[in-house]
Amino acid sequence: MYKAKKKELNLNQLKVGDLMNISQGAVNHYLNGINALNYESASQFAKILQVPVSDFSPRLAKKLQTLVPMDFASNVGAKGNFLLWDDDNPLPDDEYVLVNYYKDVCLAAGDGSFDCTDYNEFKLAFARSTLRKCGVSPSKAVCMTIKGDSMEPVLPDGATVGVNLDRKRIINNEIYAFRHSDVLRIKQLSWNKDNTINIHSFNSSRKDETAYLEEMEIIGHVFTWSVIKCIP
């Protein structure tokens, strides 16, 4: 389909990549079947080639018919595209990386300790460009869940955080995951003048704590967090 349309529409892989906001290499992988098309990429290709999705992927066209279109005015400036992915529609490996999500490993944003089960094979997708911008190596990134209200309203109970295991040096007022008194915790840390560590909670009802660095094991710097609010 692409070969038949590229001359008519004056297209090349670089131009298609610019229109889709992906690299030329990613376009090449799609066209040569190295990476399978997903819903979003199929829709973009169809728009660029000015053909229906059914002309090159009847399977995806059938699935797209089950998606409900939304027509509304937005007051948010869009940047980039949402990509829908699953086992049958993987993300392009050269553009995205799947980071281990230790969903049942809880970082205490409170006073208690928690029994945490091990890795459950869940993963979260990150753009490689985003991790590069944050200075995070994909192999050194993990995601965990917050439990407790001491970091609200910034980090509410149930929020997911991304932790850079390579960045353990404490920079004042940054958020870190760490082990303290055998509890996995997440707090804002900063140095005191006496070389102790100030442990700060965003919840104004919680008092700051103080500890020596030797009493703590810094797991890593929190470089991102997200919250999904479900209203019953």
PDB file of C-alpha atoms in Angstrom:
ATOM      1  CA  MET A   1       0.000   0.000   0.000  1.00  0.00           C
ATOM      2  CA  TYR A   2       2.789   2.436   0.917  1.00  0.00           C
ATOM      3  CA  LYS A   3       4.707   1.722  -2.296  1.00  0.00           C
ATOM      4  CA  ALA A   4       1.575   2.358  -4.332  1.00  0.00           C
ATOM      5  CA  LYS A   5       0.854   5.692  -2.650  1.00  0.00           C
ATOM      6  CA  LYS A   6       4.251   7.232  -1.889  1.00  0.00           C
ATOM      7  CA  LYS A   7       4.852   8.557  -5.420  1.00  0.00           C
ATOM      8  CA  GLU A   8       1.314   9.866  -5.753  1.00  0.00           C
ATOM      9  CA  LEU A   9       1.521  11.690  -2.397  1.00  0.00           C
ATOM     10  CA  ASN A  10       5.233  12.576  -2.614  1.00  0.00           C
ATOM     11  CA  LEU A  11       6.067  10.644   0.548  1.00  0.00           C
ATOM     12  CA  ASN A  12       9.216   9.119   1.979  1.00  0.00           C
ATOM     13  CA  GLN A  13       9.934   7.417   5.289  1.00  0.00           C
ATOM     14  CA  LEU A  14      11.443  10.555   6.826  1.00  0.00           C
ATOM     15  CA  LYS A  15       8.368  12.624   5.953  1.00  0.00           C
ATOM     16  CA  VAL A  16       6.025   9.919   7.265  1.00  0.00           C
ATOM     17  CA  GLY A  17       8.028   9.783  10.500  1.00  0.00           C
ATOM     18  CA  ASP A  18       7.695  13.551  10.942  1.00  0.00           C
ATOM     19  CA  LEU A  19       3.934  13.350  10.398  1.00  0.00           C
ATOM     20  CA  MET A  20       3.629  10.508  12.929  1.00  0.00           C
ATOM     21  CA  ASN A  21       6.092  12.046  15.407  1.00  0.00           C
ATOM     22  CA  ILE A  22       8.313   8.947  15.318  1.00  0.00           C
ATOM     23  CA  SER A  23      11.747   8.171  13.890  1.00  0.00           C
ATOM     24  CA  GLN A  24      12.443   7.089  10.310  1.00  0.00           C
ATOM     25  CA  GLY A  25      13.682   3.779  11.742  1.00  0.00           C
ATOM     26  CA  ALA A  26      10.339   3.172  13.441  1.00  0.00           C
ATOM     27  CA  VAL A  27       8.539   3.826  10.136  1.00  0.00           C
ATOM     28  CA  ASN A  28      10.852   1.353   8.401  1.00  0.00           C
ATOM     29  CA  HIS A  29      10.105  -1.281  11.036  1.00  0.00           C
ATOM     30  CA  TYR A  30       6.370  -0.833  10.522  1.00  0.00           C
ATOM     31  CA  LEU A  31       6.627  -1.019   6.732  1.00  0.00           C
ATOM     32  CA  ASN A  32       8.810  -4.133   6.806  1.00  0.00           C
ATOM     33  CA  GLY A  33       6.714  -5.967   9.390  1.00  0.00           C
ATOM     34  CA  ILE A  34       9.391  -5.896  12.107  1.00  0.00           C
ATOM     35  CA  ASN A  35       6.976  -4.103  14.450  1.00  0.00           C
ATOM     36  CA  ALA A  36       3.249  -4.771  14.229  1.00  0.00           C
ATOM     37  CA  LEU A  37       0.905  -1.843  13.733  1.00  0.00           C
ATOM     38  CA  ASN A  38      -1.267  -0.877  16.691  1.00  0.00           C
ATOM     39  CA  TYR A  39      -4.541   1.057  16.693  1.00  0.00           C
ATOM     40  CA  GLU A  40      -2.925   4.488  16.789  1.00  0.00           C
ATOM     41  CA  SER A  41      -0.219   3.854  14.197  1.00  0.00           C
ATOM     42  CA  ALA A  42      -2.718   2.204  11.832  1.00  0.00           C
ATOM     43  CA  SER A  43      -5.011   5.237  12.079  1.00  0.00           C
ATOM     44  CA  GLN A  44      -2.084   7.566  11.403  1.00  0.00           C
ATOM     45  CA  PHE A  45      -0.919   5.569   8.379  1.00  0.00           C
ATOM     46  CA  ALA A  46      -4.457   5.561   6.984  1.00  0.00           C
ATOM     47  CA  LYS A  47      -4.710   9.332   7.333  1.00  0.00           C
ATOM     48  CA  ILE A  48      -1.308   9.928   5.703  1.00  0.00           C
ATOM     49  CA  LEU A  49      -1.961   7.492   2.835  1.00  0.00           C
ATOM     50  CA  GLN A  50      -5.534   8.782   2.453  1.00  0.00           C
ATOM     51  CA  VAL A  51      -7.038   5.299   2.572  1.00  0.00           C
ATOM     52  CA  PRO A  52      -9.200   3.427   5.099  1.00  0.00           C
ATOM     53  CA  VAL A  53      -7.438   1.167   7.604  1.00  0.00           C
ATOM     54  CA  SER A  54      -9.293  -1.794   6.102  1.00  0.00           C
ATOM     55  CA  ASP A  55      -7.226  -1.429   2.903  1.00  0.00           C
ATOM     56  CA  PHE A  56      -4.098  -2.687   4.682  1.00  0.00           C
ATOM     57  CA  SER A  57      -5.316  -4.213   7.973  1.00  0.00           C
ATOM     58  CA  PRO A  58      -8.876  -5.579   8.078  1.00  0.00           C
ATOM     59  CA  ARG A  59      -8.195  -6.979  11.574  1.00  0.00           C
ATOM     60  CA  LEU A  60      -7.326  -3.587  13.070  1.00  0.00           C
ATOM     61  CA  ALA A  61     -10.128  -1.904  11.128  1.00  0.00           C
ATOM     62  CA  LYS A  62     -12.615  -4.259  12.763  1.00  0.00           C
ATOM     63  CA  LYS A  63     -11.222  -3.522  16.226  1.00  0.00           C
ATOM     64  CA  LEU A  64     -11.216   0.226  15.604  1.00  0.00           C
ATOM     65  CA  GLN A  65     -14.940   0.069  14.890  1.00  0.00           C
ATOM     66  CA  THR A  66     -15.489  -0.975  18.514  1.00  0.00           C
ATOM     67  CA  LEU A  67     -13.789   2.158  19.841  1.00  0.00           C
ATOM     68  CA  VAL A  68     -16.220   4.954  20.642  1.00  0.00           C
ATOM     69  CA  PRO A  69     -15.141   8.273  19.057  1.00  0.00           C
ATOM     70  CA  MET A  70     -15.185  11.333  21.311  1.00  0.00           C
ATOM     71  CA  ASP A  71     -16.070  14.784  20.039  1.00  0.00           C
ATOM     72  CA  PHE A  72     -15.431  17.539  22.552  1.00  0.00           C
ATOM     73  CA  ALA A  73     -13.608  20.813  22.930  1.00  0.00           C
ATOM     74  CA  SER A  74     -10.430  20.676  24.997  1.00  0.00           C
ATOM     75  CA  ASN A  75      -8.787  23.377  27.070  1.00  0.00           C
ATOM     76  CA  VAL A  76      -5.559  21.340  27.227  1.00  0.00           C
ATOM     77  CA  GLY A  77      -2.812  21.706  24.666  1.00  0.00           C
ATOM     78  CA  ALA A  78      -1.999  18.276  23.241  1.00  0.00           C
ATOM     79  CA  LYS A  79       1.615  17.229  22.848  1.00  0.00           C
ATOM     80  CA  GLY A  80       2.325  13.912  21.172  1.00  0.00           C
ATOM     81  CA  ASN A  81      -0.083  11.032  20.695  1.00  0.00           C
ATOM     82  CA  PHE A  82      -1.692   8.366  22.842  1.00  0.00           C
ATOM     83  CA  LEU A  83      -0.735   4.858  21.793  1.00  0.00           C
ATOM     84  CA  LEU A  84      -2.955   1.909  22.652  1.00  0.00           C
ATOM     85  CA  TRP A  85      -0.974  -1.291  23.119  1.00  0.00           C
ATOM     86  CA  ASP A  86      -1.432  -4.860  24.230  1.00  0.00           C
ATOM     87  CA  ASP A  87       0.154  -8.261  23.559  1.00  0.00           C
ATOM     88  CA  ASP A  88      -1.277  -8.300  20.040  1.00  0.00           C
ATOM     89  CA  ASN A  89      -0.300  -4.685  19.324  1.00  0.00           C
ATOM     90  CA  PRO A  90       3.144  -4.079  20.857  1.00  0.00           C
ATOM     91  CA  LEU A  91       4.874  -0.722  20.966  1.00  0.00           C
ATOM     92  CA  PRO A  92       7.876  -0.186  18.659  1.00  0.00           C
ATOM     93  CA  ASP A  93      11.003  -1.301  20.534  1.00  0.00           C
ATOM     94  CA  ASP A  94      13.169   1.498  19.203  1.00  0.00           C
ATOM     95  CA  GLU A  95      10.796   4.175  20.517  1.00  0.00           C
ATOM     96  CA  TYR A  96       9.490   2.712  23.786  1.00  0.00           C
ATOM     97  CA  VAL A  97      10.716   0.587  26.663  1.00  0.00           C
ATOM     98  CA  LEU A  98       8.707  -1.445  29.179  1.00  0.00           C
ATOM     99  CA  VAL A  99       9.732  -0.772  32.782  1.00  0.00           C
ATOM    100  CA  ASN A 100       9.136  -3.302  35.559  1.00  0.00           C
ATOM    101  CA  TYR A 101       6.154  -2.291  37.696  1.00  0.00           C
ATOM    102  CA  TYR A 102       6.367  -3.726  41.205  1.00  0.00           C
ATOM    103  CA  LYS A 103       2.679  -3.068  41.781  1.00  0.00           C
ATOM    104  CA  ASP A 104       2.522  -4.974  45.060  1.00  0.00           C
ATOM    105  CA  VAL A 105       5.717  -3.440  46.450  1.00  0.00           C
ATOM    106  CA  CYS A 106       4.407  -0.550  48.525  1.00  0.00           C
ATOM    107  CA  LEU A 107       6.380   2.549  49.448  1.00  0.00           C
ATOM    108  CA  ALA A 108       5.108   3.780  52.799  1.00  0.00           C
ATOM    109  CA  ALA A 109       3.826   7.346  52.674  1.00  0.00           C
ATOM    110  CA  GLY A 110       2.831   7.062  56.306  1.00  0.00           C
ATOM    111  CA  ASP A 111       4.021   5.561  59.570  1.00  0.00           C
ATOM    112  CA  GLY A 112       3.285   1.873  59.086  1.00  0.00           C
ATOM    113  CA  SER A 113       5.118  -0.984  57.450  1.00  0.00           C
ATOM    114  CA  PHE A 114       3.671  -3.207  54.770  1.00  0.00           C
ATOM    115  CA  ASP A 115       4.009  -6.793  53.642  1.00  0.00           C
ATOM    116  CA  CYS A 116       4.966  -6.604  49.990  1.00  0.00           C
ATOM    117  CA  THR A 117       4.912  -9.427  47.503  1.00  0.00           C
ATOM    118  CA  ASP A 118       7.521  -9.692  44.793  1.00  0.00           C
ATOM    119  CA  TYR A 119       7.534  -8.742  41.119  1.00  0.00           C
ATOM    120  CA  ASN A 120       4.330  -9.778  39.320  1.00  0.00           C
ATOM    121  CA  GLU A 121       5.488  -9.267  35.699  1.00  0.00           C
ATOM    122  CA  PHE A 122       3.487  -6.034  35.296  1.00  0.00           C
ATOM    123  CA  LYS A 123       5.166  -3.382  33.151  1.00  0.00           C
ATOM    124  CA  LEU A 124       4.625   0.285  32.308  1.00  0.00           C
ATOM    125  CA  ALA A 125       5.629   1.845  28.989  1.00  0.00           C
ATOM    126  CA  PHE A 126       7.944   4.853  28.749  1.00  0.00           C
ATOM    127  CA  ALA A 127       9.205   6.651  25.673  1.00  0.00           C
ATOM    128  CA  ARG A 128      12.958   6.169  25.394  1.00  0.00           C
ATOM    129  CA  SER A 129      13.263   9.895  24.666  1.00  0.00           C
ATOM    130  CA  THR A 130      11.558  10.696  27.991  1.00  0.00           C
ATOM    131  CA  LEU A 131      13.949   8.515  29.964  1.00  0.00           C
ATOM    132  CA  ARG A 132      16.929  10.038  28.137  1.00  0.00           C
ATOM    133  CA  LYS A 133      15.656  13.529  28.961  1.00  0.00           C
ATOM    134  CA  CYS A 134      15.422  12.566  32.641  1.00  0.00           C
ATOM    135  CA  GLY A 135      18.848  10.917  32.584  1.00  0.00           C
ATOM    136  CA  VAL A 136      17.366   7.514  33.418  1.00  0.00           C
ATOM    137  CA  SER A 137      18.789   4.274  32.049  1.00  0.00           C
ATOM    138  CA  PRO A 138      15.907   1.915  31.103  1.00  0.00           C
ATOM    139  CA  SER A 139      17.592  -0.958  32.947  1.00  0.00           C
ATOM    140  CA  LYS A 140      17.770   1.154  36.126  1.00  0.00           C
ATOM    141  CA  ALA A 141      14.136   2.316  36.189  1.00  0.00           C
ATOM    142  CA  VAL A 142      11.394   0.658  38.233  1.00  0.00           C
ATOM    143  CA  CYS A 143       7.862   1.658  39.185  1.00  0.00           C
ATOM    144  CA  MET A 144       6.232   1.176  42.580  1.00  0.00           C
ATOM    145  CA  THR A 145       3.007   2.019  44.399  1.00  0.00           C
ATOM    146  CA  ILE A 146       2.542   4.492  47.262  1.00  0.00           C
ATOM    147  CA  LYS A 147       0.581   3.497  50.357  1.00  0.00           C
ATOM    148  CA  GLY A 148      -0.567   6.087  52.887  1.00  0.00           C
ATOM    149  CA  ASP A 149      -1.525   9.765  53.014  1.00  0.00           C
ATOM    150  CA  SER A 150       1.573  11.505  54.381  1.00  0.00           C
ATOM    151  CA  MET A 151       2.639  12.736  50.929  1.00  0.00           C
ATOM    152  CA  GLU A 152      -0.759  14.107  49.949  1.00  0.00           C
ATOM    153  CA  PRO A 153      -1.792  16.199  48.117  1.00  0.00           C
ATOM    154  CA  VAL A 154       1.234  15.820  45.808  1.00  0.00           C
ATOM    155  CA  LEU A 155       1.489  12.022  46.008  1.00  0.00           C
ATOM    156  CA  PRO A 156      -1.853  10.536  47.094  1.00  0.00           C
ATOM    157  CA  ASP A 157      -2.462   7.034  48.362  1.00  0.00           C
ATOM    158  CA  GLY A 158      -2.295   4.586  45.446  1.00  0.00           C
ATOM    159  CA  ALA A 159      -0.155   6.781  43.181  1.00  0.00           C
ATOM    160  CA  THR A 160       2.490   5.147  40.997  1.00  0.00           C
ATOM    161  CA  VAL A 161       6.046   6.482  41.029  1.00  0.00           C
ATOM    162  CA  GLY A 162       9.026   5.884  38.771  1.00  0.00           C
ATOM    163  CA  VAL A 163      12.332   5.430  40.594  1.00  0.00           C
ATOM    164  CA  ASN A 164      15.810   5.878  39.108  1.00  0.00           C
ATOM    165  CA  LEU A 165      17.945   3.266  40.887  1.00  0.00           C
ATOM    166  CA  ASP A 166      21.129   4.896  39.583  1.00  0.00           C
ATOM    167  CA  ARG A 167      20.569   8.247  41.297  1.00  0.00           C
ATOM    168  CA  LYS A 168      21.106   7.886  45.038  1.00  0.00           C
ATOM    169  CA  ARG A 169      22.924  11.127  45.882  1.00  0.00           C
ATOM    170  CA  ILE A 170      20.604  13.335  47.919  1.00  0.00           C
ATOM    171  CA  ILE A 171      19.803  16.708  46.373  1.00  0.00           C
ATOM    172  CA  ASN A 172      17.887  19.064  48.644  1.00  0.00           C
ATOM    173  CA  ASN A 173      14.092  18.981  48.332  1.00  0.00           C
ATOM    174  CA  GLU A 174      13.986  16.110  45.844  1.00  0.00           C
ATOM    175  CA  ILE A 175      11.805  13.034  46.450  1.00  0.00           C
ATOM    176  CA  TYR A 176      13.443   9.667  47.122  1.00  0.00           C
ATOM    177  CA  ALA A 177      12.488   6.079  47.772  1.00  0.00           C
ATOM    178  CA  PHE A 178      14.492   4.655  50.660  1.00  0.00           C
ATOM    179  CA  ARG A 179      14.559   2.024  53.366  1.00  0.00           C
ATOM    180  CA  HIS A 180      14.477   3.262  56.957  1.00  0.00           C
ATOM    181  CA  SER A 181      13.977   1.048  60.019  1.00  0.00           C
ATOM    182  CA  ASP A 182      13.167  -1.862  57.686  1.00  0.00           C
ATOM    183  CA  VAL A 183      10.333   0.099  56.048  1.00  0.00           C
ATOM    184  CA  LEU A 184      10.271   1.128  52.383  1.00  0.00           C
ATOM    185  CA  ARG A 185       9.413   4.838  52.384  1.00  0.00           C
ATOM    186  CA  ILE A 186       8.995   7.770  50.020  1.00  0.00           C
ATOM    187  CA  LYS A 187       9.686  11.313  51.240  1.00  0.00           C
ATOM    188  CA  GLN A 188      11.198  14.637  50.312  1.00  0.00           C
ATOM    189  CA  LEU A 189      14.776  14.701  51.605  1.00  0.00           C
ATOM    190  CA  SER A 190      17.233  17.499  52.300  1.00  0.00           C
ATOM    191  CA  TRP A 191      20.452  18.020  54.221  1.00  0.00           C
ATOM    192  CA  ASN A 192      20.491  19.726  57.619  1.00  0.00           C
ATOM    193  CA  LYS A 193      23.428  21.865  58.707  1.00  0.00           C
ATOM    194  CA  ASP A 194      24.581  19.142  61.114  1.00  0.00           C
ATOM    195  CA  ASN A 195      24.828  16.627  58.217  1.00  0.00           C
ATOM    196  CA  THR A 196      21.676  14.793  59.215  1.00  0.00           C
ATOM    197  CA  ILE A 197      18.853  14.185  56.746  1.00  0.00           C
ATOM    198  CA  ASN A 198      15.541  16.017  57.048  1.00  0.00           C
ATOM    199  CA  ILE A 199      12.641  13.722  56.120  1.00  0.00           C
ATOM    200  CA  HIS A 200       9.688  15.832  54.994  1.00  0.00           C
ATOM    201  CA  SER A 201       6.053  14.868  54.355  1.00  0.00           C
ATOM    202  CA  PHE A 202       3.853  17.053  52.152  1.00  0.00           C
ATOM    203  CA  ASN A 203       0.866  16.428  54.419  1.00  0.00           C
ATOM    204  CA  SER A 204       0.888  19.409  56.796  1.00  0.00           C
ATOM    205  CA  SER A 205      -0.393  17.251  59.655  1.00  0.00           C
ATOM    206  CA  ARG A 206       2.864  15.249  59.677  1.00  0.00           C
ATOM    207  CA  LYS A 207       5.975  16.507  61.446  1.00  0.00           C
ATOM    208  CA  ASP A 208       9.404  16.403  59.834  1.00  0.00           C
ATOM    209  CA  GLU A 209      11.798  13.698  60.961  1.00  0.00           C
ATOM    210  CA  THR A 210      15.573  13.565  61.202  1.00  0.00           C
ATOM    211  CA  ALA A 211      17.905  10.655  60.510  1.00  0.00           C
ATOM    212  CA  TYR A 212      21.556   9.969  59.797  1.00  0.00           C
ATOM    213  CA  LEU A 213      22.397   8.845  56.293  1.00  0.00           C
ATOM    214  CA  GLU A 214      23.981   5.705  57.769  1.00  0.00           C
ATOM    215  CA  GLU A 215      20.547   4.727  59.098  1.00  0.00           C
ATOM    216  CA  MET A 216      19.013   4.855  55.625  1.00  0.00           C
ATOM    217  CA  GLU A 217      19.380   2.912  52.403  1.00  0.00           C
ATOM    218  CA  ILE A 218      18.640   5.199  49.462  1.00  0.00           C
ATOM    219  CA  ILE A 219      16.887   3.144  46.787  1.00  0.00           C
ATOM    220  CA  GLY A 220      16.660   5.877  44.183  1.00  0.00           C
ATOM    221  CA  HIS A 221      15.372   9.246  43.053  1.00  0.00           C
ATOM    222  CA  VAL A 222      11.692   9.598  42.116  1.00  0.00           C
ATOM    223  CA  PHE A 223      11.694  11.027  38.588  1.00  0.00           C
ATOM    224  CA  THR A 224       7.987  10.741  37.773  1.00  0.00           C
ATOM    225  CA  TRP A 225       4.623   9.952  39.323  1.00  0.00           C
ATOM    226  CA  SER A 226       1.065   9.486  38.140  1.00  0.00           C
ATOM    227  CA  VAL A 227      -2.388   9.201  39.648  1.00  0.00           C
ATOM    228  CA  ILE A 228      -5.546   7.612  38.281  1.00  0.00           C
ATOM    229  CA  LYS A 229      -8.704   8.775  40.052  1.00  0.00           C
ATOM    230  CA  CYS A 230     -11.636   6.385  39.832  1.00  0.00           C
ATOM    231  CA  ILE A 231     -14.976   7.841  40.926  1.00  0.00           C
ATOM    232  CA  PRO A 232     -17.480   5.171  42.023  1.00  0.00           C
TER     233      PRO A 232
END
